Amino acid sequence: MALLHLFDRWRRACPAAPEAVVFTVDHGLRAEAAQEAAMVAALCAAMGLPHHTLHWRGAKPEAGIQDAARTARYALMAQALAAATPAGAEKCGLVLAHTRDDQAETFLDRLARGSGVYGLSAMARESRRADTVLLRPLLDVSRARLRATLDVLGATWVDDPSNEDPKYRRVRMRRLLPVLEAQGLGPERLAATAHSMARAAEALDGWVDRVVEAHVVHHPAGPCRFPSALLEDLPQEIALRLLARLLRDTAGAVHVPRLARLEAVLAGLRSPASPCLRRTLGGCVIASRGGQVVIHRERGRQGLCELDLEPGETGLWDDRFAVTLGKDAAGPVRVQALGEGGLKRIGLAPPEGWPRTAFATAPAVLARVDPSHDMRDREPGVDDRVPETAHPEGKCTGATEILAVPGFEIEPATGWRGCISMRRLGRGVSA
């Protein structure tokens, strides 16, 4: 609420202030939430600001509800922001009201979990979550000061009762702050330490940037690889940050894996006793063989999601690829994992230096036509539209219901036309 009032005062005083749309998320966890969202909507109407209430629908988990709600909240707001952003807009972002107290609580929580430099950097004033820019202009302002500002403005607000429920880990961390402050470790000191860690992280990231540019090969379909010897030559902290970044980016994740798990994987990769190693971590498979480390997306127990698109639509697949189907497309498509043996079934060989298994979780765009041609139900060799001989140059010369796989040339099925673009989040990919 404080962020809303401050923005309204700023835009009235500054004609150059950007346009804004206000989002309220109703998580469906409290009956009062709908009334509170309506209160915000009425205030926005009085201010002349557009407002949307976003609803988290469907079943809610019994455990980890706050983490699940946070994930759902960001996803809902990111989707709403993308829908509300005018075509051709140069810059847009999701502005959040996190305070210095939130920063201190995040630092404490991650310290208790044994986080390294990444985690202890806590929240940044500007960061990116998938394809959404996050802005936190109030990170240096205390929660008490914002409450005092609302009092001066005569504004009302509502406190979420879950913020006082000790069954939640963050609330328990919050209750530690007065005790720590008495010993000189108040929110201001903790936030300052997080800021110092962020500066150190930025310097280390510059080193990792150079390592990635010089030694890591990324395939447009998602996997990456680098020489095994690289990990032996790098300082431990840089090697850990390299692994963490590659795992996060390859999985399309928001956060990196826990430090202890990263350290265990790094120890295995560095060990001369295990020249051939296969591990899973952070939604990825890490495989070391023949002097190369290959990281690719893990299929998981439930498999990867499917995405159906109509002509002219854009969607996000597996939090890794933004897929757009041109308006002139001959018909709808489905995006799904290529699957085990998928390259062979469409007559393609993996590029030199890449294992075939690294492409099982690559995105494949299929024409949604006759269900009898659904690759999930077809046995290899049954569909005569799929060539049996792999082409060594990564090209598919026969017709197939698979229309596109990033990094491979495929001849679309007879009669199909249209433009398909796949953009790897954080990397440009076209197909």
Short mmCIF file of C-alpha atoms in Angstrom, two decimals:
data_model
loop_
_atom_site.label_atom_id
_atom_site.label_comp_id
_atom_site.label_asym_id
_atom_site.label_seq_id
_atom_site.Cartn_x
_atom_site.Cartn_y
_atom_site.Cartn_z
CA MET A 1 0.00 0.00 0.00
CA ALA A 2 2.87 2.38 0.80
CA LEU A 3 4.41 1.77 -2.63
CA LEU A 4 1.10 2.65 -4.29
CA HIS A 5 0.75 5.94 -2.41
CA LEU A 6 4.37 6.90 -3.02
CA PHE A 7 4.10 6.19 -6.72
CA ASP A 8 0.90 8.24 -6.98
CA ARG A 9 2.56 11.23 -5.31
CA TRP A 10 5.63 10.87 -7.55
CA ARG A 11 3.69 10.74 -10.80
CA ARG A 12 1.67 13.81 -9.81
CA ALA A 13 4.87 15.73 -9.13
CA CYS A 14 6.79 14.36 -12.13
CA PRO A 15 5.14 14.53 -15.57
CA ALA A 16 7.84 12.21 -16.97
CA ALA A 17 6.90 9.37 -14.59
CA PRO A 18 6.14 6.12 -16.45
CA GLU A 19 2.70 4.60 -16.91
CA ALA A 20 1.75 1.91 -14.41
CA VAL A 21 -0.73 -0.90 -13.89
CA VAL A 22 -1.43 -2.13 -10.36
CA PHE A 23 -1.74 -5.85 -9.60
CA THR A 24 -3.25 -7.42 -6.48
CA VAL A 25 -2.92 -11.18 -6.05
CA ASP A 26 -5.70 -13.06 -4.27
CA HIS A 27 -4.14 -16.39 -3.32
CA GLY A 28 -7.48 -17.86 -2.32
CA LEU A 29 -6.14 -18.72 1.14
CA ARG A 30 -8.22 -16.28 3.22
CA ALA A 31 -11.86 -15.28 2.84
CA GLU A 32 -10.95 -11.64 3.56
CA ALA A 33 -8.56 -11.44 0.62
CA ALA A 34 -11.30 -10.68 -1.92
CA GLN A 35 -12.52 -7.70 0.13
CA GLU A 36 -8.96 -6.43 0.56
CA ALA A 37 -8.35 -6.65 -3.20
CA ALA A 38 -11.55 -4.71 -3.80
CA MET A 39 -10.30 -2.00 -1.40
CA VAL A 40 -7.09 -1.65 -3.42
CA ALA A 41 -9.08 -1.56 -6.65
CA ALA A 42 -11.26 1.25 -5.31
CA LEU A 43 -8.20 3.25 -4.24
CA CYS A 44 -6.61 2.80 -7.67
CA ALA A 45 -9.80 3.97 -9.34
CA ALA A 46 -9.73 7.12 -7.21
CA MET A 47 -6.10 7.67 -8.22
CA GLY A 48 -6.87 7.07 -11.89
CA LEU A 49 -4.65 4.00 -12.07
CA PRO A 50 -5.65 0.77 -13.86
CA HIS A 51 -5.90 -2.22 -11.53
CA HIS A 52 -6.21 -5.98 -11.97
CA THR A 53 -6.91 -8.60 -9.33
CA LEU A 54 -5.09 -11.84 -10.14
CA HIS A 55 -6.31 -15.16 -8.73
CA TRP A 56 -4.30 -18.20 -7.76
CA ARG A 57 -6.68 -20.99 -8.63
CA GLY A 58 -6.52 -24.74 -8.28
CA ALA A 59 -5.37 -27.07 -5.53
CA LYS A 60 -3.00 -25.69 -2.91
CA PRO A 61 -0.17 -27.75 -1.38
CA GLU A 62 -0.43 -28.79 2.25
CA ALA A 63 3.27 -28.21 2.86
CA GLY A 64 5.45 -25.30 1.75
CA ILE A 65 2.43 -23.09 1.15
CA GLN A 66 4.33 -19.79 1.41
CA ASP A 67 6.96 -20.86 -1.13
CA ALA A 68 4.25 -22.16 -3.47
CA ALA A 69 2.25 -18.95 -3.07
CA ARG A 70 5.34 -16.86 -3.82
CA THR A 71 6.06 -18.85 -6.99
CA ALA A 72 2.43 -18.56 -8.11
CA ARG A 73 2.35 -14.85 -7.32
CA TYR A 74 5.40 -14.07 -9.44
CA ALA A 75 4.09 -16.18 -12.31
CA LEU A 76 0.68 -14.47 -12.26
CA MET A 77 2.19 -10.98 -12.14
CA ALA A 78 4.72 -11.77 -14.88
CA GLN A 79 1.95 -13.01 -17.17
CA ALA A 80 -0.23 -9.99 -16.38
CA LEU A 81 2.69 -7.62 -16.96
CA ALA A 82 3.42 -9.17 -20.35
CA ALA A 83 -0.24 -8.86 -21.33
CA ALA A 84 -0.45 -5.23 -20.17
CA THR A 85 2.80 -4.07 -21.81
CA PRO A 86 2.12 -2.15 -25.04
CA ALA A 87 3.76 -3.47 -28.20
CA GLY A 88 7.05 -1.72 -28.84
CA ALA A 89 7.51 -0.58 -25.24
CA GLU A 90 11.22 0.03 -24.65
CA LYS A 91 11.37 -0.85 -20.98
CA CYS A 92 9.05 -2.31 -18.37
CA GLY A 93 9.42 -3.98 -15.02
CA LEU A 94 7.59 -5.39 -12.04
CA VAL A 95 7.98 -2.99 -9.11
CA LEU A 96 7.91 -4.67 -5.69
CA ALA A 97 7.63 -3.20 -2.19
CA HIS A 98 10.32 -5.22 -0.38
CA THR A 99 11.86 -3.25 2.49
CA ARG A 100 15.10 -3.29 4.47
CA ASP A 101 13.38 -5.55 7.00
CA ASP A 102 12.52 -8.04 4.23
CA GLN A 103 16.16 -7.93 3.15
CA ALA A 104 17.34 -8.69 6.70
CA GLU A 105 14.88 -11.57 7.05
CA THR A 106 15.99 -13.04 3.72
CA PHE A 107 19.64 -12.79 4.76
CA LEU A 108 18.97 -14.54 8.08
CA ASP A 109 16.94 -17.28 6.43
CA ARG A 110 19.65 -18.01 3.89
CA LEU A 111 22.38 -17.85 6.50
CA ALA A 112 20.51 -20.49 8.51
CA ARG A 113 20.25 -22.66 5.38
CA GLY A 114 24.01 -22.52 4.85
CA SER A 115 23.95 -20.37 1.71
CA GLY A 116 27.12 -19.13 0.07
CA VAL A 117 27.84 -15.80 -1.57
CA TYR A 118 24.93 -16.19 -3.98
CA GLY A 119 22.30 -16.64 -1.26
CA LEU A 120 23.75 -14.16 1.19
CA SER A 121 23.58 -11.44 -1.47
CA ALA A 122 19.84 -11.62 -0.69
CA MET A 123 17.64 -9.40 -2.88
CA ALA A 124 18.90 -6.95 -5.49
CA ARG A 125 17.42 -3.56 -6.31
CA GLU A 126 17.16 -4.70 -9.91
CA SER A 127 17.16 -8.34 -10.95
CA ARG A 128 15.57 -10.69 -13.43
CA ARG A 129 13.25 -13.63 -12.85
CA ALA A 130 12.91 -15.60 -16.09
CA ASP A 131 12.05 -12.88 -18.62
CA THR A 132 10.71 -10.35 -16.09
CA VAL A 133 12.71 -7.42 -14.70
CA LEU A 134 12.13 -6.98 -10.94
CA LEU A 135 12.61 -3.56 -9.35
CA ARG A 136 12.76 -2.97 -5.58
CA PRO A 137 13.02 0.78 -4.90
CA LEU A 138 12.33 0.51 -1.13
CA LEU A 139 15.11 -1.90 -0.11
CA ASP A 140 16.83 0.84 1.92
CA VAL A 141 13.64 1.91 3.71
CA SER A 142 12.45 0.34 6.95
CA ARG A 143 8.98 -1.10 7.40
CA ALA A 144 8.42 1.26 10.36
CA ARG A 145 9.17 4.32 8.23
CA LEU A 146 6.67 3.22 5.59
CA ARG A 147 4.00 2.74 8.26
CA ALA A 148 4.76 6.22 9.58
CA THR A 149 4.44 7.61 6.04
CA LEU A 150 1.01 6.01 5.66
CA ASP A 151 -0.03 7.49 9.02
CA VAL A 152 1.00 10.97 7.89
CA LEU A 153 -0.96 10.52 4.65
CA GLY A 154 -4.00 9.32 6.57
CA ALA A 155 -3.97 6.10 4.57
CA THR A 156 -5.28 2.75 5.72
CA TRP A 157 -3.75 -0.66 5.17
CA VAL A 158 -4.34 -4.29 6.08
CA ASP A 159 -1.84 -6.60 7.79
CA ASP A 160 -1.82 -10.18 6.55
CA PRO A 161 -2.29 -12.36 9.67
CA SER A 162 0.01 -15.01 8.19
CA ASN A 163 2.85 -12.52 8.75
CA GLU A 164 2.50 -13.19 12.48
CA ASP A 165 2.01 -16.96 12.35
CA PRO A 166 5.11 -18.67 13.85
CA LYS A 167 4.49 -21.88 11.91
CA TYR A 168 6.11 -20.09 8.94
CA ARG A 169 9.90 -19.97 8.83
CA ARG A 170 10.08 -16.33 7.73
CA VAL A 171 7.97 -15.25 10.72
CA ARG A 172 10.34 -17.06 13.08
CA MET A 173 13.26 -15.26 11.45
CA ARG A 174 11.41 -11.96 11.86
CA ARG A 175 10.99 -12.61 15.57
CA LEU A 176 14.73 -13.05 15.94
CA LEU A 177 15.45 -9.53 14.72
CA PRO A 178 14.71 -7.65 17.99
CA VAL A 179 17.00 -10.07 19.88
CA LEU A 180 19.80 -9.62 17.34
CA GLU A 181 19.31 -5.86 17.23
CA ALA A 182 20.03 -5.68 20.93
CA GLN A 183 23.45 -7.13 20.10
CA GLY A 184 24.10 -4.72 17.24
CA LEU A 185 22.77 -6.98 14.47
CA GLY A 186 19.65 -5.10 13.48
CA PRO A 187 18.01 -4.96 10.05
CA GLU A 188 20.23 -2.09 8.94
CA ARG A 189 23.46 -3.97 9.74
CA LEU A 190 22.21 -7.23 8.22
CA ALA A 191 21.04 -5.46 5.05
CA ALA A 192 24.41 -3.71 4.78
CA THR A 193 26.17 -7.10 5.01
CA ALA A 194 23.91 -8.47 2.29
CA HIS A 195 24.84 -5.48 0.13
CA SER A 196 28.55 -6.18 0.71
CA MET A 197 28.04 -9.80 -0.28
CA ALA A 198 26.26 -8.62 -3.43
CA ARG A 199 29.29 -6.54 -4.41
CA ALA A 200 31.54 -9.57 -3.91
CA ALA A 201 29.13 -11.69 -5.94
CA GLU A 202 29.18 -9.16 -8.76
CA ALA A 203 32.98 -9.34 -8.93
CA LEU A 204 32.94 -13.15 -8.93
CA ASP A 205 30.25 -13.18 -11.60
CA GLY A 206 32.49 -11.13 -13.86
CA TRP A 207 35.08 -13.89 -13.62
CA VAL A 208 32.44 -16.55 -14.33
CA ASP A 209 31.23 -14.53 -17.35
CA ARG A 210 34.69 -14.74 -18.87
CA VAL A 211 34.94 -18.48 -18.18
CA VAL A 212 31.57 -19.13 -19.82
CA GLU A 213 32.45 -17.08 -22.87
CA ALA A 214 35.81 -18.81 -23.35
CA HIS A 215 35.04 -22.43 -22.47
CA VAL A 216 31.31 -23.28 -22.37
CA VAL A 217 29.45 -24.38 -25.50
CA HIS A 218 25.68 -23.91 -25.52
CA HIS A 219 23.45 -25.74 -27.98
CA PRO A 220 20.31 -23.87 -29.09
CA ALA A 221 18.16 -26.83 -27.94
CA GLY A 222 19.20 -26.33 -24.32
CA PRO A 223 22.20 -28.44 -23.23
CA CYS A 224 25.69 -27.10 -22.57
CA ARG A 225 29.15 -28.66 -22.23
CA PHE A 226 32.71 -27.77 -21.22
CA PRO A 227 36.07 -29.59 -20.74
CA SER A 228 36.31 -31.58 -17.49
CA ALA A 229 39.79 -30.15 -16.88
CA LEU A 230 38.28 -26.68 -16.55
CA LEU A 231 36.94 -27.48 -13.07
CA GLU A 232 40.39 -28.57 -11.90
CA ASP A 233 41.99 -25.30 -12.99
CA LEU A 234 39.47 -22.93 -11.42
CA PRO A 235 39.37 -21.77 -7.79
CA GLN A 236 36.66 -23.61 -5.87
CA GLU A 237 34.35 -20.61 -5.52
CA ILE A 238 34.47 -19.85 -9.25
CA ALA A 239 33.91 -23.51 -10.12
CA LEU A 240 30.90 -23.62 -7.79
CA ARG A 241 29.42 -20.46 -9.26
CA LEU A 242 29.99 -21.76 -12.77
CA LEU A 243 28.13 -24.99 -12.00
CA ALA A 244 25.38 -23.11 -10.18
CA ARG A 245 24.79 -20.75 -13.10
CA LEU A 246 24.81 -23.47 -15.75
CA LEU A 247 22.39 -25.62 -13.74
CA ARG A 248 20.03 -22.71 -13.12
CA ASP A 249 20.03 -21.57 -16.75
CA THR A 250 19.76 -25.08 -18.20
CA ALA A 251 16.79 -25.94 -15.98
CA GLY A 252 15.07 -22.58 -16.45
CA ALA A 253 15.09 -22.23 -12.65
CA VAL A 254 14.87 -19.08 -10.57
CA HIS A 255 17.31 -20.11 -7.86
CA VAL A 256 20.55 -22.08 -7.85
CA PRO A 257 20.87 -25.40 -5.97
CA ARG A 258 21.90 -25.52 -2.32
CA LEU A 259 25.60 -24.99 -1.67
CA ALA A 260 26.18 -28.36 0.04
CA ARG A 261 24.75 -30.22 -2.95
CA LEU A 262 26.83 -28.18 -5.38
CA GLU A 263 29.96 -28.93 -3.37
CA ALA A 264 29.20 -32.67 -3.47
CA VAL A 265 28.75 -32.66 -7.25
CA LEU A 266 31.89 -30.59 -7.78
CA ALA A 267 33.90 -32.99 -5.61
CA GLY A 268 32.67 -35.90 -7.75
CA LEU A 269 33.52 -34.14 -11.00
CA ARG A 270 37.01 -33.30 -9.75
CA SER A 271 37.74 -36.78 -8.42
CA PRO A 272 40.19 -38.81 -10.56
CA ALA A 273 38.47 -41.94 -9.24
CA SER A 274 35.27 -41.13 -11.17
CA PRO A 275 36.17 -40.11 -14.76
CA CYS A 276 32.68 -41.21 -15.82
CA LEU A 277 30.06 -39.66 -13.56
CA ARG A 278 26.33 -39.02 -13.81
CA ARG A 279 24.39 -36.99 -11.24
CA THR A 280 21.09 -35.15 -11.08
CA LEU A 281 20.74 -31.76 -9.40
CA GLY A 282 18.52 -28.73 -9.77
CA GLY A 283 16.36 -30.26 -12.50
CA CYS A 284 19.38 -31.19 -14.60
CA VAL A 285 21.53 -34.19 -15.47
CA ILE A 286 25.30 -33.66 -15.11
CA ALA A 287 27.31 -36.25 -17.03
CA SER A 288 31.11 -36.45 -17.25
CA ARG A 289 32.61 -38.69 -19.92
CA GLY A 290 35.43 -38.57 -22.42
CA GLY A 291 36.94 -35.41 -20.99
CA GLN A 292 33.71 -33.42 -21.29
CA VAL A 293 31.01 -32.40 -18.82
CA VAL A 294 27.54 -32.18 -20.38
CA ILE A 295 24.59 -30.60 -18.55
CA HIS A 296 21.07 -31.02 -19.87
CA ARG A 297 17.53 -30.72 -18.59
CA GLU A 298 16.23 -33.64 -16.57
CA ARG A 299 12.95 -35.21 -17.68
CA GLY A 300 11.78 -35.82 -14.11
CA ARG A 301 9.29 -38.35 -12.81
CA GLN A 302 6.27 -36.55 -14.23
CA GLY A 303 7.88 -35.62 -17.53
CA LEU A 304 7.87 -32.11 -18.96
CA CYS A 305 4.82 -30.01 -19.70
CA GLU A 306 3.08 -29.61 -23.05
CA LEU A 307 2.12 -26.29 -24.58
CA ASP A 308 -0.63 -25.89 -27.18
CA LEU A 309 -0.58 -22.79 -29.39
CA GLU A 310 -3.03 -21.41 -31.94
CA PRO A 311 -1.82 -19.23 -34.83
CA GLY A 312 -0.69 -15.84 -33.52
CA GLU A 313 -0.11 -17.02 -29.94
CA THR A 314 3.02 -16.96 -27.79
CA GLY A 315 3.62 -19.22 -24.81
CA LEU A 316 6.32 -20.20 -22.33
CA TRP A 317 7.46 -23.83 -22.43
CA ASP A 318 9.18 -25.40 -19.43
CA ASP A 319 10.21 -21.93 -18.18
CA ARG A 320 13.02 -22.10 -20.75
CA PHE A 321 11.66 -21.23 -24.20
CA ALA A 322 9.27 -18.53 -25.38
CA VAL A 323 7.55 -20.01 -28.43
CA THR A 324 5.62 -17.91 -30.96
CA LEU A 325 3.45 -19.32 -33.71
CA GLY A 326 2.98 -16.90 -36.60
CA LYS A 327 -0.49 -15.66 -37.49
CA ASP A 328 -0.10 -17.16 -40.96
CA ALA A 329 0.48 -20.69 -39.62
CA ALA A 330 -1.46 -23.48 -41.29
CA GLY A 331 -2.84 -24.67 -37.97
CA PRO A 332 -2.27 -25.15 -34.25
CA VAL A 333 0.87 -26.75 -32.83
CA ARG A 334 1.97 -28.50 -29.68
CA VAL A 335 5.33 -27.97 -27.96
CA GLN A 336 6.65 -30.94 -25.99
CA ALA A 337 9.89 -32.68 -25.11
CA LEU A 338 11.48 -34.44 -28.08
CA GLY A 339 11.71 -37.61 -25.99
CA GLU A 340 14.12 -40.51 -25.73
CA GLY A 341 15.21 -41.55 -29.19
CA GLY A 342 13.47 -38.53 -30.68
CA LEU A 343 16.36 -37.54 -32.92
CA LYS A 344 16.63 -41.03 -34.39
CA ARG A 345 12.90 -41.21 -35.04
CA ILE A 346 13.02 -38.09 -37.19
CA GLY A 347 16.19 -39.13 -38.98
CA LEU A 348 18.67 -36.86 -37.22
CA ALA A 349 22.01 -37.55 -35.57
CA PRO A 350 23.28 -35.50 -32.62
CA PRO A 351 25.91 -32.90 -33.54
CA GLU A 352 29.52 -33.94 -33.05
CA GLY A 353 30.58 -33.85 -29.43
CA TRP A 354 27.04 -34.14 -28.03
CA PRO A 355 25.44 -37.31 -26.61
CA ARG A 356 22.06 -38.22 -28.03
CA THR A 357 20.52 -38.25 -24.53
CA ALA A 358 21.19 -34.51 -24.13
CA PHE A 359 18.36 -33.77 -26.59
CA ALA A 360 15.57 -35.86 -25.07
CA THR A 361 14.30 -32.77 -23.24
CA ALA A 362 14.76 -30.37 -26.17
CA PRO A 363 11.57 -28.59 -27.27
CA ALA A 364 9.90 -30.10 -30.33
CA VAL A 365 7.09 -28.30 -32.15
CA LEU A 366 4.52 -30.68 -33.63
CA ALA A 367 1.68 -29.95 -36.01
CA ARG A 368 -1.55 -30.87 -34.25
CA VAL A 369 -3.20 -32.88 -36.98
CA ASP A 370 -4.25 -36.53 -37.02
CA PRO A 371 -3.94 -37.93 -33.46
CA SER A 372 -2.59 -41.15 -34.98
CA HIS A 373 0.58 -39.19 -35.79
CA ASP A 374 1.19 -38.14 -32.16
CA MET A 375 4.84 -39.04 -31.53
CA ARG A 376 4.09 -39.98 -27.93
CA ASP A 377 1.90 -42.89 -29.08
CA ARG A 378 3.89 -43.92 -32.15
CA GLU A 379 6.30 -46.83 -32.14
CA PRO A 380 9.57 -46.27 -34.00
CA GLY A 381 9.28 -47.37 -37.61
CA VAL A 382 5.48 -47.47 -37.67
CA ASP A 383 4.90 -44.00 -39.14
CA ASP A 384 6.09 -43.98 -42.74
CA ARG A 385 6.34 -40.18 -42.65
CA VAL A 386 9.37 -40.43 -40.38
CA PRO A 387 12.68 -41.40 -42.06
CA GLU A 388 14.61 -44.25 -40.48
CA THR A 389 18.13 -43.13 -41.49
CA ALA A 390 19.82 -40.41 -39.47
CA HIS A 391 21.33 -37.60 -41.50
CA PRO A 392 24.91 -36.95 -40.27
CA GLU A 393 24.80 -33.20 -40.92
CA GLY A 394 21.89 -32.49 -38.59
CA LYS A 395 19.33 -32.05 -41.36
CA CYS A 396 16.09 -33.96 -41.80
CA THR A 397 15.32 -34.49 -45.50
CA GLY A 398 12.04 -36.38 -45.15
CA ALA A 399 8.63 -35.00 -44.25
CA THR A 400 7.65 -35.29 -40.60
CA GLU A 401 4.94 -34.04 -38.26
CA ILE A 402 7.70 -32.43 -36.15
CA LEU A 403 8.03 -28.90 -37.48
CA ALA A 404 10.95 -27.48 -35.47
CA VAL A 405 13.65 -28.35 -32.95
CA PRO A 406 16.13 -25.55 -32.09
CA GLY A 407 19.49 -26.03 -33.75
CA PHE A 408 18.29 -28.61 -36.30
CA GLU A 409 17.05 -28.14 -39.86
CA ILE A 410 13.76 -29.95 -40.43
CA GLU A 411 11.60 -30.06 -43.51
CA PRO A 412 8.02 -29.43 -42.32
CA ALA A 413 5.24 -31.85 -43.15
CA THR A 414 3.73 -31.59 -46.60
CA GLY A 415 1.25 -28.74 -46.84
CA TRP A 416 2.22 -27.10 -43.55
CA ARG A 417 3.22 -23.45 -43.67
CA GLY A 418 3.90 -20.71 -41.17
CA CYS A 419 6.56 -19.13 -38.99
CA ILE A 420 7.70 -20.62 -35.68
CA SER A 421 10.14 -18.80 -33.43
CA MET A 422 11.67 -20.20 -30.24
CA ARG A 423 13.60 -17.89 -27.97
CA ARG A 424 15.67 -19.41 -25.19
CA LEU A 425 15.16 -17.21 -22.14
CA GLY A 426 18.36 -15.32 -21.70
CA ARG A 427 19.60 -16.46 -25.11
CA GLY A 428 18.37 -15.74 -28.63
CA VAL A 429 17.25 -18.85 -30.48
CA SER A 430 15.33 -19.02 -33.73
CA ALA A 431 13.97 -22.06 -35.50
#
